[in-house]
Short mmCIF file of C-alpha atoms in Angstrom, two decimals:
data_model
loop_
_atom_site.label_atom_id
_atom_site.label_comp_id
_atom_site.label_asym_id
_atom_site.label_seq_id
_atom_site.Cartn_x
_atom_site.Cartn_y
_atom_site.Cartn_z
CA MET A 246 -47.13 51.85 -24.91
CA GLU A 247 -49.73 52.82 -23.92
CA ARG A 248 -52.05 54.00 -27.59
CA ARG A 249 -54.01 57.12 -27.44
CA PRO A 250 -55.32 56.75 -30.88
CA GLY A 251 -56.91 59.17 -33.60
CA ARG A 252 -59.50 58.99 -31.87
CA HIS A 253 -63.16 57.38 -32.11
CA ALA A 254 -66.29 58.19 -31.65
CA ASP A 255 -68.14 56.30 -29.30
CA GLY A 256 -71.18 54.85 -29.91
CA PRO A 257 -74.09 54.41 -32.36
CA LEU A 258 -76.22 56.93 -31.04
CA ARG A 259 -79.38 58.30 -33.01
CA GLY A 260 -80.57 62.30 -32.83
CA SER A 261 -82.81 64.76 -34.69
CA GLY A 262 -80.35 64.58 -37.17
CA ALA A 263 -81.60 61.98 -38.41
CA GLY A 264 -83.99 61.72 -41.44
CA GLY A 265 -83.91 65.74 -41.39
CA ARG A 266 -85.05 67.47 -44.29
CA ARG A 267 -82.80 68.89 -46.60
CA SER A 268 -81.94 72.64 -46.96
CA PRO A 269 -82.44 73.90 -50.01
CA PRO A 270 -79.68 73.86 -52.86
CA LEU A 271 -76.08 75.89 -53.18
CA PRO A 272 -74.57 77.43 -56.38
CA ARG A 273 -71.27 75.18 -58.06
CA ILE A 274 -68.16 76.68 -55.58
CA ARG A 275 -66.93 76.76 -59.05
CA GLY A 276 -69.82 79.34 -60.40
CA SER A 277 -69.53 83.20 -59.36
CA ARG A 278 -71.53 83.01 -56.35
CA VAL A 279 -71.66 82.20 -52.61
CA PRO A 280 -74.05 81.47 -50.48
CA ALA A 281 -74.73 83.93 -48.53
CA PRO A 282 -75.09 83.27 -45.06
CA ALA A 283 -78.27 81.87 -43.73
CA ARG A 284 -79.86 83.50 -40.46
CA GLY A 285 -80.82 81.27 -37.78
CA ALA A 286 -79.67 77.59 -36.80
CA ALA A 287 -78.53 75.34 -39.06
CA ARG A 288 -80.97 73.10 -40.77
CA GLN A 289 -80.91 69.59 -39.92
CA TRP A 290 -80.35 66.47 -42.37
CA PRO A 291 -78.47 63.58 -43.10
CA VAL A 292 -75.51 62.87 -43.32
CA ARG A 293 -73.69 60.13 -45.77
CA GLY A 294 -73.55 56.56 -43.84
CA PRO A 295 -70.04 54.46 -42.64
CA VAL A 296 -68.03 52.71 -45.78
CA ALA A 297 -69.32 48.83 -45.18
CA ALA A 298 -66.69 47.86 -42.31
CA GLY A 299 -66.09 44.67 -44.85
CA ASP A 300 -64.49 47.85 -47.24
CA PRO A 301 -61.08 46.08 -48.09
CA MET A 302 -59.57 49.59 -47.84
CA MET A 303 -59.45 49.19 -44.25
CA THR A 304 -57.60 46.14 -44.42
CA GLY A 305 -55.68 47.27 -47.38
CA ARG A 306 -52.23 45.64 -47.11
CA ARG A 307 -50.15 49.24 -47.61
CA ALA A 308 -52.79 50.16 -44.45
CA GLU A 309 -51.75 47.46 -42.76
CA ALA A 310 -47.79 47.80 -44.03
CA VAL A 311 -47.54 51.53 -41.99
CA LEU A 312 -49.89 50.33 -39.01
CA GLU A 313 -47.04 47.26 -38.78
CA SER A 314 -43.81 49.71 -38.84
CA LEU A 315 -44.75 52.26 -36.53
CA ARG A 316 -43.07 52.06 -33.66
CA VAL A 317 -43.10 54.71 -31.51
CA PRO A 318 -39.99 54.63 -28.59
CA GLU A 319 -41.73 55.25 -25.37
CA GLU A 320 -38.98 58.13 -24.53
CA LEU A 321 -41.20 60.16 -27.98
CA SER A 322 -44.32 60.02 -25.73
CA ALA A 323 -45.26 63.75 -24.42
CA ARG A 324 -44.87 63.21 -20.43
CA VAL A 325 -46.04 66.52 -20.06
CA PRO A 326 -47.81 69.93 -20.93
CA ALA A 327 -45.99 71.26 -23.79
CA GLU A 328 -45.59 74.80 -21.65
CA GLU A 329 -44.41 72.84 -18.73
CA ARG A 330 -40.42 71.37 -20.99
CA GLY A 331 -40.10 75.06 -22.59
CA SER A 332 -41.45 78.32 -22.85
CA GLY A 333 -45.16 78.33 -24.23
CA ARG A 334 -48.02 75.66 -25.73
CA ASP A 335 -46.66 76.88 -28.96
CA ASP A 336 -43.17 75.83 -28.05
CA VAL A 337 -43.56 72.33 -30.08
CA ARG A 338 -42.22 71.32 -33.47
CA LEU A 339 -44.00 71.47 -36.15
CA LEU A 340 -44.15 68.66 -39.92
CA VAL A 341 -44.97 69.89 -42.99
CA SER A 342 -45.90 67.98 -45.36
CA ARG A 343 -46.54 68.66 -49.48
CA GLY A 344 -46.55 65.64 -50.81
CA THR A 345 -43.56 63.93 -50.50
CA GLU A 346 -41.11 66.84 -49.33
CA VAL A 347 -40.97 67.66 -45.94
CA SER A 348 -39.28 69.76 -43.88
CA HIS A 349 -39.06 70.88 -40.49
CA HIS A 350 -40.17 74.32 -38.46
CA GLY A 351 -41.39 74.85 -34.94
CA PHE A 352 -45.15 75.57 -34.52
CA ARG A 353 -44.75 79.50 -33.92
CA ASP A 354 -43.19 79.19 -38.35
CA LEU A 355 -47.55 78.24 -39.17
CA PRO A 356 -47.78 81.19 -40.94
CA GLY A 357 -45.47 81.81 -42.83
CA ARG A 358 -46.68 78.96 -43.86
CA LEU A 359 -50.19 79.52 -45.02
CA ARG A 360 -51.24 82.01 -47.37
CA ALA A 361 -54.06 84.96 -47.29
CA GLY A 362 -56.76 83.19 -48.30
CA ASP A 363 -56.36 80.08 -46.57
CA VAL A 364 -59.21 78.91 -43.78
CA LEU A 365 -58.44 77.24 -40.36
CA VAL A 366 -61.53 75.33 -40.38
CA VAL A 367 -61.18 74.88 -35.36
CA ASN A 368 -63.03 72.44 -33.79
CA THR A 369 -64.56 74.37 -30.14
CA SER A 370 -66.33 72.15 -28.74
CA ALA A 371 -64.61 72.13 -24.93
CA THR A 372 -63.31 69.02 -22.88
CA LEU A 373 -65.43 68.01 -19.81
CA ALA A 374 -63.79 66.61 -16.84
CA ALA A 375 -64.98 63.45 -17.98
CA ALA A 376 -63.63 60.57 -15.43
CA VAL A 377 -65.87 60.20 -11.64
CA ASP A 378 -64.67 57.91 -8.91
CA GLY A 379 -66.91 55.87 -9.00
CA ARG A 380 -68.50 51.91 -6.50
CA LEU A 381 -69.66 48.73 -8.37
CA GLY A 382 -70.70 46.27 -6.32
CA GLY A 383 -67.95 46.69 -3.69
CA ASP A 384 -64.94 47.35 -6.74
CA ALA A 385 -63.66 50.53 -6.64
CA VAL A 386 -64.70 51.68 -10.61
CA VAL A 387 -63.59 54.77 -12.71
CA VAL A 388 -66.60 56.60 -15.01
CA HIS A 389 -65.50 58.30 -18.02
CA PHE A 390 -68.63 59.67 -19.50
CA SER A 391 -67.74 59.47 -23.15
CA THR A 392 -71.04 61.26 -25.46
CA ARG A 393 -74.36 63.55 -24.51
CA GLY A 394 -77.20 61.08 -25.49
CA ASP A 395 -81.06 61.95 -26.55
CA LEU A 396 -83.77 60.59 -23.83
CA GLY A 397 -80.97 62.25 -20.49
CA ARG A 398 -79.09 59.08 -20.88
CA TRP A 399 -74.56 59.09 -21.65
CA ALA A 400 -72.69 56.18 -23.40
CA VAL A 401 -70.50 55.65 -20.42
CA GLU A 402 -67.33 53.58 -20.10
CA LEU A 403 -66.35 51.65 -16.91
CA ARG A 404 -62.26 51.28 -15.99
CA ARG A 405 -60.76 49.91 -13.16
CA PRO A 406 -57.87 52.03 -11.28
CA ASP A 407 -54.16 51.04 -11.74
CA GLY A 408 -53.32 53.14 -8.27
CA ALA A 409 -50.88 55.23 -9.66
CA GLY A 410 -53.61 57.80 -11.31
CA SER A 411 -54.41 55.83 -14.50
CA THR A 412 -56.86 53.06 -15.53
CA LEU A 413 -57.56 49.32 -17.02
CA PRO A 414 -60.19 48.42 -19.44
CA ARG A 415 -62.58 45.46 -17.88
CA PRO A 416 -66.34 45.32 -18.42
CA GLY A 417 -69.03 47.09 -18.50
CA GLY A 418 -72.77 45.77 -17.72
CA PRO A 419 -74.93 43.77 -16.99
CA ALA A 420 -77.65 45.19 -17.64
CA GLY A 421 -79.43 46.53 -15.09
CA ALA A 422 -76.33 47.63 -12.34
CA VAL A 423 -76.34 50.78 -10.81
CA VAL A 424 -72.72 52.21 -10.12
CA ARG A 425 -72.81 54.77 -7.39
CA VAL A 426 -71.25 58.47 -7.53
CA PRO A 427 -69.90 61.32 -5.13
CA GLY A 428 -72.54 62.59 -3.92
CA GLY A 429 -74.90 60.05 -3.60
CA GLY A 430 -75.55 59.66 -7.38
CA GLU A 431 -76.95 56.63 -9.40
CA LEU A 432 -75.79 55.23 -12.33
CA VAL A 433 -78.13 52.70 -14.05
CA LEU A 434 -76.91 50.68 -16.77
CA GLU A 435 -78.84 50.04 -19.56
CA ALA A 436 -77.71 48.56 -22.52
CA PRO A 437 -74.72 48.69 -24.24
CA LEU A 438 -73.66 51.12 -27.45
CA VAL A 439 -73.71 48.10 -29.70
CA ALA A 440 -75.03 44.81 -29.64
CA GLY A 441 -73.04 42.40 -28.27
CA GLY A 442 -69.98 44.46 -27.16
CA GLU A 443 -69.06 44.92 -23.42
CA ARG A 444 -66.73 48.33 -23.76
CA LEU A 445 -69.50 51.46 -23.81
CA TRP A 446 -73.24 51.28 -22.01
CA TRP A 447 -75.95 54.23 -22.17
CA ALA A 448 -76.05 54.60 -18.44
CA ARG A 449 -79.14 56.65 -17.56
CA ALA A 450 -78.25 59.20 -13.74
CA SER A 451 -79.89 60.22 -10.67
CA VAL A 452 -78.41 63.61 -11.12
CA ASP A 453 -77.42 65.65 -13.45
CA VAL A 454 -74.23 65.34 -14.58
CA PRO A 455 -72.90 68.38 -16.35
CA THR A 456 -72.28 68.96 -12.74
CA LEU A 457 -71.02 66.17 -11.74
CA LEU A 458 -68.89 66.31 -13.65
CA ARG A 459 -68.12 69.61 -12.30
CA ARG A 460 -67.77 68.81 -8.68
CA TYR A 461 -66.08 65.65 -8.69
CA GLY A 462 -65.06 65.14 -12.58
CA ARG A 463 -61.12 65.36 -13.50
CA PRO A 464 -60.00 64.83 -17.06
CA ILE A 465 -59.53 61.48 -18.42
CA ARG A 466 -55.55 60.78 -18.50
CA TYR A 467 -53.65 57.66 -20.25
CA ARG A 468 -50.37 56.05 -18.33
CA TYR A 469 -47.76 58.02 -20.82
CA THR A 470 -48.38 60.53 -19.34
CA GLN A 471 -46.77 61.72 -16.56
CA ARG A 472 -49.46 62.96 -13.89
CA ASP A 473 -52.83 64.80 -13.60
CA GLN A 474 -53.17 67.86 -15.09
CA PRO A 475 -55.79 69.89 -13.92
CA LEU A 476 -59.00 70.69 -16.69
CA SER A 477 -57.31 73.98 -18.84
CA ALA A 478 -53.57 71.47 -20.11
CA TYR A 479 -57.13 70.63 -22.02
CA GLN A 480 -58.88 73.20 -23.73
CA THR A 481 -57.89 74.78 -26.58
CA VAL A 482 -58.09 78.47 -27.35
CA PHE A 483 -60.55 77.72 -29.23
CA ALA A 484 -62.55 76.17 -26.71
CA LEU A 485 -67.29 77.12 -25.59
CA PRO A 486 -69.13 75.41 -23.56
CA SER A 487 -72.05 74.44 -24.07
CA PRO A 488 -74.95 75.69 -22.67
CA ASP A 489 -76.49 71.49 -22.17
CA GLY A 490 -73.07 70.77 -21.06
CA SER A 491 -72.56 68.46 -23.55
CA GLY A 492 -68.57 68.75 -24.87
CA SER A 493 -65.21 65.94 -25.49
CA ALA A 494 -64.84 64.26 -23.72
CA GLU A 495 -61.52 64.39 -24.40
CA MET A 496 -59.67 67.18 -25.81
CA PRO A 497 -59.49 67.80 -30.01
CA SER A 498 -55.22 67.64 -29.93
CA ALA A 499 -54.71 69.64 -32.76
CA ALA A 500 -55.97 73.02 -32.03
CA ARG A 501 -53.32 73.00 -28.38
CA PRO A 502 -50.64 74.76 -29.59
CA PHE A 503 -53.01 77.53 -31.22
CA THR A 504 -52.12 81.30 -28.88
CA ALA A 505 -53.15 84.86 -28.58
CA GLY A 506 -50.14 85.73 -30.54
CA VAL A 507 -49.51 82.53 -32.87
CA VAL A 508 -54.03 83.59 -33.78
CA ALA A 509 -53.72 87.62 -34.51
CA ASP A 510 -50.47 85.83 -36.40
CA LEU A 511 -52.72 84.16 -39.04
CA VAL A 512 -55.55 86.72 -38.82
CA SER A 513 -53.65 89.97 -39.73
CA ARG A 514 -51.28 86.91 -43.13
CA GLY A 515 -54.59 86.77 -44.04
CA VAL A 516 -56.04 83.79 -43.02
CA GLN A 517 -59.57 82.92 -41.59
CA PHE A 518 -60.29 81.32 -38.88
CA ALA A 519 -63.79 78.71 -39.45
CA PRO A 520 -65.34 77.63 -36.21
CA LEU A 521 -67.90 73.83 -36.37
CA VAL A 522 -68.33 71.54 -33.35
CA LEU A 523 -67.36 68.05 -33.60
CA HIS A 524 -68.22 67.03 -28.82
CA THR A 525 -65.72 63.02 -29.50
CA GLY A 526 -66.54 60.87 -26.75
CA VAL A 527 -63.51 58.34 -25.20
CA ALA A 528 -60.85 56.57 -27.67
CA SER A 529 -60.91 52.97 -28.09
CA ALA A 530 -57.28 52.13 -26.08
CA GLU A 531 -56.87 49.00 -25.73
CA ALA A 532 -60.64 47.32 -27.99
CA HIS A 533 -59.72 49.16 -30.47
CA GLU A 534 -63.06 49.43 -32.66
CA PRO A 535 -64.45 50.97 -35.60
CA PRO A 536 -65.45 55.00 -35.19
CA TYR A 537 -69.15 54.95 -34.24
CA PRO A 538 -71.77 58.61 -35.31
CA GLU A 539 -70.72 61.99 -33.37
CA ARG A 540 -72.97 64.18 -32.42
CA PHE A 541 -71.27 68.09 -34.97
CA GLU A 542 -72.96 71.28 -36.40
CA VAL A 543 -71.75 72.85 -38.87
CA PRO A 544 -72.85 76.69 -38.91
CA ALA A 545 -74.60 78.69 -41.81
CA THR A 546 -71.51 81.35 -41.03
CA THR A 547 -69.10 78.75 -41.65
CA ALA A 548 -70.96 76.95 -44.32
CA TRP A 549 -70.64 80.14 -46.07
CA LEU A 550 -66.36 80.65 -45.19
CA VAL A 551 -65.73 77.60 -46.64
CA ASN A 552 -67.10 77.75 -49.88
CA ALA A 553 -66.65 81.26 -50.02
CA ALA A 554 -62.17 80.49 -50.37
CA ARG A 555 -62.68 77.87 -52.21
CA ALA A 556 -65.00 79.59 -54.24
CA ALA A 557 -61.70 82.67 -54.28
CA GLY A 558 -59.39 80.02 -55.23
CA GLY A 559 -57.75 79.26 -51.15
CA ARG A 560 -56.98 76.40 -48.73
CA ILE A 561 -59.37 74.29 -46.18
CA VAL A 562 -56.92 73.36 -44.07
CA ALA A 563 -58.95 71.36 -41.20
CA VAL A 564 -57.67 72.11 -36.76
CA GLY A 565 -57.60 68.59 -36.63
CA THR A 566 -58.93 64.61 -38.34
CA THR A 567 -62.20 66.28 -35.56
CA ALA A 568 -62.82 69.29 -38.02
CA VAL A 569 -62.67 66.78 -41.36
CA ARG A 570 -64.84 64.61 -39.91
CA ALA A 571 -67.75 66.85 -39.21
CA LEU A 572 -66.26 69.79 -43.14
CA GLU A 573 -67.27 66.05 -44.70
CA SER A 574 -70.63 65.31 -43.29
CA ALA A 575 -71.71 68.83 -44.61
CA ALA A 576 -70.39 68.60 -48.13
CA ASP A 577 -71.64 67.56 -51.17
CA GLY A 578 -70.55 64.85 -53.42
CA GLU A 579 -68.63 68.36 -55.19
CA GLY A 580 -67.57 69.72 -52.05
CA VAL A 581 -70.18 72.67 -51.83
CA VAL A 582 -70.73 72.70 -47.63
CA ARG A 583 -73.83 73.00 -46.27
CA PRO A 584 -75.23 74.20 -42.55
CA VAL A 585 -76.58 70.69 -41.12
CA SER A 586 -76.32 69.19 -37.23
CA GLY A 587 -77.09 66.37 -36.09
CA TRP A 588 -75.07 63.01 -35.94
CA THR A 589 -72.17 61.22 -38.44
CA ASP A 590 -71.17 57.57 -38.87
CA LEU A 591 -68.37 59.12 -42.04
CA VAL A 592 -65.77 56.83 -41.86
CA VAL A 593 -63.03 59.09 -44.32
CA THR A 594 -61.74 56.71 -46.45
CA PRO A 595 -58.62 57.12 -49.35
CA ARG A 596 -61.86 55.38 -51.10
CA ARG A 597 -64.65 57.65 -50.71
CA GLY A 598 -61.36 60.86 -50.19
CA VAL A 599 -62.11 64.32 -48.85
CA ARG A 600 -64.59 66.66 -50.90
CA ALA A 601 -64.39 70.40 -48.22
CA VAL A 602 -60.83 69.42 -46.86
CA ASP A 603 -57.47 70.89 -48.77
CA GLY A 604 -55.26 70.37 -45.72
CA LEU A 605 -54.84 69.10 -42.18
CA LEU A 606 -52.99 70.18 -39.34
CA THR A 607 -53.05 67.73 -36.78
CA GLY A 608 -51.17 65.67 -33.78
CA LEU A 609 -48.80 62.58 -34.42
CA HIS A 610 -50.69 59.77 -32.42
CA GLU A 611 -50.42 56.15 -32.75
CA PRO A 612 -52.35 55.01 -35.61
CA GLU A 613 -55.54 52.80 -35.17
CA ALA A 614 -57.30 51.95 -38.49
CA SER A 615 -59.59 54.48 -39.85
CA HIS A 616 -56.78 57.55 -37.59
CA LEU A 617 -54.64 55.76 -40.52
CA LEU A 618 -57.08 55.58 -43.71
CA MET A 619 -58.74 59.62 -42.89
CA LEU A 620 -54.74 61.42 -42.81
CA ALA A 621 -54.08 59.10 -45.94
CA ALA A 622 -57.24 60.41 -47.35
CA VAL A 623 -55.41 63.43 -46.87
CA ALA A 624 -52.00 63.63 -47.48
CA GLY A 625 -51.81 59.71 -49.98
CA ARG A 626 -50.49 56.35 -48.35
CA ASP A 627 -46.73 57.44 -49.80
CA ALA A 628 -47.21 61.34 -48.52
CA LEU A 629 -48.29 59.47 -45.01
CA THR A 630 -45.22 57.44 -44.83
CA CYS A 631 -42.76 59.57 -45.64
CA ALA A 632 -43.73 62.29 -42.81
CA TYR A 633 -43.64 59.60 -40.38
CA GLU A 634 -40.69 57.79 -41.38
CA GLU A 635 -39.46 61.29 -40.83
CA ALA A 636 -41.41 62.47 -37.49
CA LEU A 637 -39.66 59.11 -36.33
CA ARG A 638 -35.82 60.06 -37.58
CA HIS A 639 -36.04 63.31 -36.61
CA ARG A 640 -37.63 62.90 -33.15
CA TYR A 641 -40.70 64.34 -32.79
CA LEU A 642 -43.00 64.12 -29.79
CA TRP A 643 -46.77 62.07 -29.60
CA HIS A 644 -49.34 61.94 -28.46
CA GLU A 645 -51.91 65.19 -26.69
CA PHE A 646 -48.81 67.19 -25.51
CA GLY A 647 -46.35 66.18 -28.61
CA ASP A 648 -45.27 68.13 -31.96
CA VAL A 649 -48.12 68.41 -34.33
CA HIS A 650 -48.08 67.34 -38.34
CA LEU A 651 -49.43 69.94 -41.78
CA ILE A 652 -50.05 68.59 -43.91
CA LEU A 653 -50.57 70.74 -47.95
CA PRO A 654 -52.37 69.96 -50.30
CA GLY A 655 -48.71 69.42 -53.09
CA GLU A 656 -47.18 67.53 -56.28
CA GLY A 657 -46.80 63.59 -56.10
CA LEU A 658 -50.14 63.19 -54.39
CA THR A 659 -50.49 60.08 -53.87
CA GLU A 660 -52.93 57.13 -52.45
#
């Protein structure tokens, strides 16, 4: 079956976050004082770099064993949105892990699994209609707009249409190639995002890309889905448009089951929401590349709320792996979160661990190594293996329209 991996970023991007100025030091969260939110925009400062490609945790035997043992039957792919299968977006199942203990619920039971003082960290990046038809010479191509870069460039992936509404991989390039897009526009391919790479390329457009996507774009679709869906099916209740037209090439799908009713129930029980932004790029469905940098922002109010909640004994639960990456990129060695904006190249592994995140709500995806290791960093390997086995045994639905998994701290966590 075609995998939609637990998403990756899409290229080495350089932005104003690199080499920036550090925020003033904040008090430790264990103390009685919690920093008040600063006024104005978040400061920009360097974030932690990735674990080296040779890190043994990235190819550890136990992680590989989990990957090798994971086989999801075709019929467990969620082919249509939950609202077409049931009574609404929140009509999906919820697998709850506390260490190696697993329980089964409906998503509408989520408020009962959390407690007053907990914080849900949500990604407000809106999904773009990021797929556009084009022509490269005499060949039909589909352009996937992955990430907005600097100086007017976009990272793009060229794909071959498969005749059934989805696409197949093809090499990018060569440099200088011109892709014609609807409305008379052109994309000029400049260079691979990775030296020697073929999949993702920097491109410069002769037209305004956000306008192009609004007029001619459609959501990126994977072959396991049954048919095209409107862009609204790929937006979460938390999605906010970006002033500069940036957004996510793929939906931050862990938040998809949330509805206004579920949010209201959570708030009424004392659970708080902390927004941040991380614009996701095109997943590497075939190349299985490691994660690359992504653009993100953790605002001052979110940093303050997370620090205050942890100081008061609340749990910080990230909604999706994008929220984990952003929040951990803003956390110092003791878990204090600082306001920051820029680009992050952080790779979260069990060796590094998590410093600001206590739990995770995530979709069920056939994981690539980096995604699996992030989950293991939060849950522990034994707990993760147990949860995946339970999900398969109880025939949970997978991928962005499927069921979800809540990982909470519990006894017996192992790494």
